Amino acid sequence: MSDIDSAQDCLFCRIVAGDIPAQKVMETDRVVAFRDIAPQAPVHILVVPRTHAPNVAALAAAAPEELAEMAQVAQRIADAECGGEYRWIFNTGAAAGQTVFHAHGHVMNGGTLGWSA
Ligand code: 5GP
Ligand code: ZN
């Protein structure tokens, strides 16, 4: 395993812990959601589990209840921000555009979303 699979020095673990500031929009016992620092759409919010897992499949195996809560949080955010309709993206692997190896879903809406958004 490379060090990107580890929670050590993980950017999103540090945001979840409050060590690095972020524009948080919702927090639950299992999930934190905050605005993407480089939004690709008018609504672009990251939904992140508190448990470190390198991607969504690993999270589903390690903590399925956190993934289920992420889905509920994503919907609540979309209800508040964009009429309940949204795209939910999980990039898995560098070749697919994943740059932060702590599972996260992008909640996006607005503008003209292309498939590569
Ligand atoms: P990925 O490319 O791994 O699917 O998504 C990572 C996302 O995290 C990117 O959209 C990127 O803009 C966002 N991001 C990277 N660093 C930070 C940061 O320090 N704060 C916030 N709020 N977002 C970040
Ligand atoms: Zn992490």
PDB file of N, CA and C in Angstrom, residues 41 43-45 47 74 78 82 84-90 105-110 112-117:
ATOM      1  N   ALA A  41     -18.999  23.852 -10.487  1.00  0.00           N
ATOM      2  CA  ALA A  41     -20.406  24.139 -10.783  1.00  0.00           C
ATOM      3  C   ALA A  41     -20.895  25.075  -9.685  1.00  0.00           C
ATOM      4  N   VAL A  43     -23.270  24.798  -7.588  1.00  0.00           N
ATOM      5  CA  VAL A  43     -23.349  23.987  -6.368  1.00  0.00           C
ATOM      6  C   VAL A  43     -22.297  22.889  -6.494  1.00  0.00           C
ATOM      7  N   HIS A  44     -21.324  22.895  -5.602  1.00  0.00           N
ATOM      8  CA  HIS A  44     -20.265  21.866  -5.628  1.00  0.00           C
ATOM      9  C   HIS A  44     -19.797  21.663  -4.188  1.00  0.00           C
ATOM     10  N   ILE A  45     -20.363  20.639  -3.575  1.00  0.00           N
ATOM     11  CA  ILE A  45     -20.133  20.368  -2.159  1.00  0.00           C
ATOM     12  C   ILE A  45     -19.601  18.952  -2.012  1.00  0.00           C
ATOM     13  N   VAL A  47     -19.108  15.619   0.215  1.00  0.00           N
ATOM     14  CA  VAL A  47     -19.708  14.887   1.332  1.00  0.00           C
ATOM     15  C   VAL A  47     -18.711  13.798   1.721  1.00  0.00           C
ATOM     16  N   ALA A  74     -26.317  14.070   1.345  1.00  0.00           N
ATOM     17  CA  ALA A  74     -26.280  14.631  -0.014  1.00  0.00           C
ATOM     18  C   ALA A  74     -27.671  15.117  -0.424  1.00  0.00           C
ATOM     19  N   ALA A  78     -28.855  18.936  -1.208  1.00  0.00           N
ATOM     20  CA  ALA A  78     -29.467  19.282  -2.501  1.00  0.00           C
ATOM     21  C   ALA A  78     -30.861  19.871  -2.297  1.00  0.00           C
ATOM     22  N   CYS A  82     -30.498  23.230  -4.170  1.00  0.00           N
ATOM     23  CA  CYS A  82     -30.805  23.169  -5.602  1.00  0.00           C
ATOM     24  C   CYS A  82     -32.042  22.322  -5.891  1.00  0.00           C
ATOM     25  N   GLY A  84     -33.358  19.750  -4.690  1.00  0.00           N
ATOM     26  CA  GLY A  84     -33.354  18.302  -4.497  1.00  0.00           C
ATOM     27  C   GLY A  84     -32.816  17.500  -5.663  1.00  0.00           C
ATOM     28  N   GLU A  85     -32.331  18.203  -6.725  1.00  0.00           N
ATOM     29  CA  GLU A  85     -31.828  17.480  -7.890  1.00  0.00           C
ATOM     30  C   GLU A  85     -30.341  17.760  -8.025  1.00  0.00           C
ATOM     31  N   TYR A  86     -29.565  16.707  -8.258  1.00  0.00           N
ATOM     32  CA  TYR A  86     -28.114  16.873  -8.204  1.00  0.00           C
ATOM     33  C   TYR A  86     -27.431  15.673  -8.830  1.00  0.00           C
ATOM     34  N   ARG A  87     -26.165  15.866  -9.119  1.00  0.00           N
ATOM     35  CA  ARG A  87     -25.307  14.758  -9.553  1.00  0.00           C
ATOM     36  C   ARG A  87     -24.370  14.424  -8.397  1.00  0.00           C
ATOM     37  N   TRP A  88     -24.159  13.136  -8.170  1.00  0.00           N
ATOM     38  CA  TRP A  88     -23.301  12.696  -7.052  1.00  0.00           C
ATOM     39  C   TRP A  88     -22.176  11.858  -7.640  1.00  0.00           C
ATOM     40  N   ILE A  89     -20.960  12.377  -7.561  1.00  0.00           N
ATOM     41  CA  ILE A  89     -19.822  11.764  -8.262  1.00  0.00           C
ATOM     42  C   ILE A  89     -18.801  11.258  -7.256  1.00  0.00           C
ATOM     43  N   PHE A  90     -18.351  10.018  -7.499  1.00  0.00           N
ATOM     44  CA  PHE A  90     -17.224   9.449  -6.741  1.00  0.00           C
ATOM     45  C   PHE A  90     -16.120   9.112  -7.735  1.00  0.00           C
ATOM     46  N   GLY A 105     -18.001  12.119  -1.903  1.00  0.00           N
ATOM     47  CA  GLY A 105     -18.891  12.301  -3.031  1.00  0.00           C
ATOM     48  C   GLY A 105     -19.032  13.777  -3.335  1.00  0.00           C
ATOM     49  N   HIS A 106     -18.986  14.108  -4.625  1.00  0.00           N
ATOM     50  CA  HIS A 106     -19.204  15.491  -5.060  1.00  0.00           C
ATOM     51  C   HIS A 106     -20.699  15.664  -5.325  1.00  0.00           C
ATOM     52  N   VAL A 107     -21.342  16.569  -4.596  1.00  0.00           N
ATOM     53  CA  VAL A 107     -22.730  16.949  -4.883  1.00  0.00           C
ATOM     54  C   VAL A 107     -22.680  18.177  -5.779  1.00  0.00           C
ATOM     55  N   MET A 108     -23.224  18.033  -6.995  1.00  0.00           N
ATOM     56  CA  MET A 108     -23.084  19.121  -7.980  1.00  0.00           C
ATOM     57  C   MET A 108     -24.414  19.406  -8.658  1.00  0.00           C
ATOM     58  N   ASN A 109     -24.600  20.699  -8.950  1.00  0.00           N
ATOM     59  CA  ASN A 109     -25.742  21.109  -9.769  1.00  0.00           C
ATOM     60  C   ASN A 109     -25.525  22.553 -10.210  1.00  0.00           C
ATOM     61  N   GLY A 110     -26.236  22.917 -11.258  1.00  0.00           N
ATOM     62  CA  GLY A 110     -26.170  24.276 -11.766  1.00  0.00           C
ATOM     63  C   GLY A 110     -25.231  24.383 -12.938  1.00  0.00           C
ATOM     64  N   THR A 112     -23.833  24.256 -16.671  1.00  0.00           N
ATOM     65  CA  THR A 112     -23.957  23.194 -17.662  1.00  0.00           C
ATOM     66  C   THR A 112     -22.973  22.096 -17.289  1.00  0.00           C
ATOM     67  N   LEU A 113     -23.475  21.077 -16.615  1.00  0.00           N
ATOM     68  CA  LEU A 113     -22.618  19.976 -16.192  1.00  0.00           C
ATOM     69  C   LEU A 113     -22.373  19.048 -17.372  1.00  0.00           C
ATOM     70  N   GLY A 114     -21.108  18.916 -17.757  1.00  0.00           N
ATOM     71  CA  GLY A 114     -20.768  17.895 -18.743  1.00  0.00           C
ATOM     72  C   GLY A 114     -20.459  16.592 -18.023  1.00  0.00           C
ATOM     73  N   TRP A 115     -20.329  15.512 -18.738  1.00  0.00           N
ATOM     74  CA  TRP A 115     -20.061  14.241 -18.063  1.00  0.00           C
ATOM     75  C   TRP A 115     -18.711  14.227 -17.393  1.00  0.00           C
ATOM     76  N   SER A 116     -17.789  15.089 -17.855  1.00  0.00           N
ATOM     77  CA  SER A 116     -16.461  15.114 -17.242  1.00  0.00           C
ATOM     78  C   SER A 116     -16.384  16.073 -16.071  1.00  0.00           C
ATOM     79  N   ALA A 117     -17.518  16.691 -15.710  1.00  0.00           N
ATOM     80  CA  ALA A 117     -17.495  17.710 -14.656  1.00  0.00           C
ATOM     81  C   ALA A 117     -17.030  17.122 -13.341  1.00  0.00           C
TER      82      ALA A 117
END
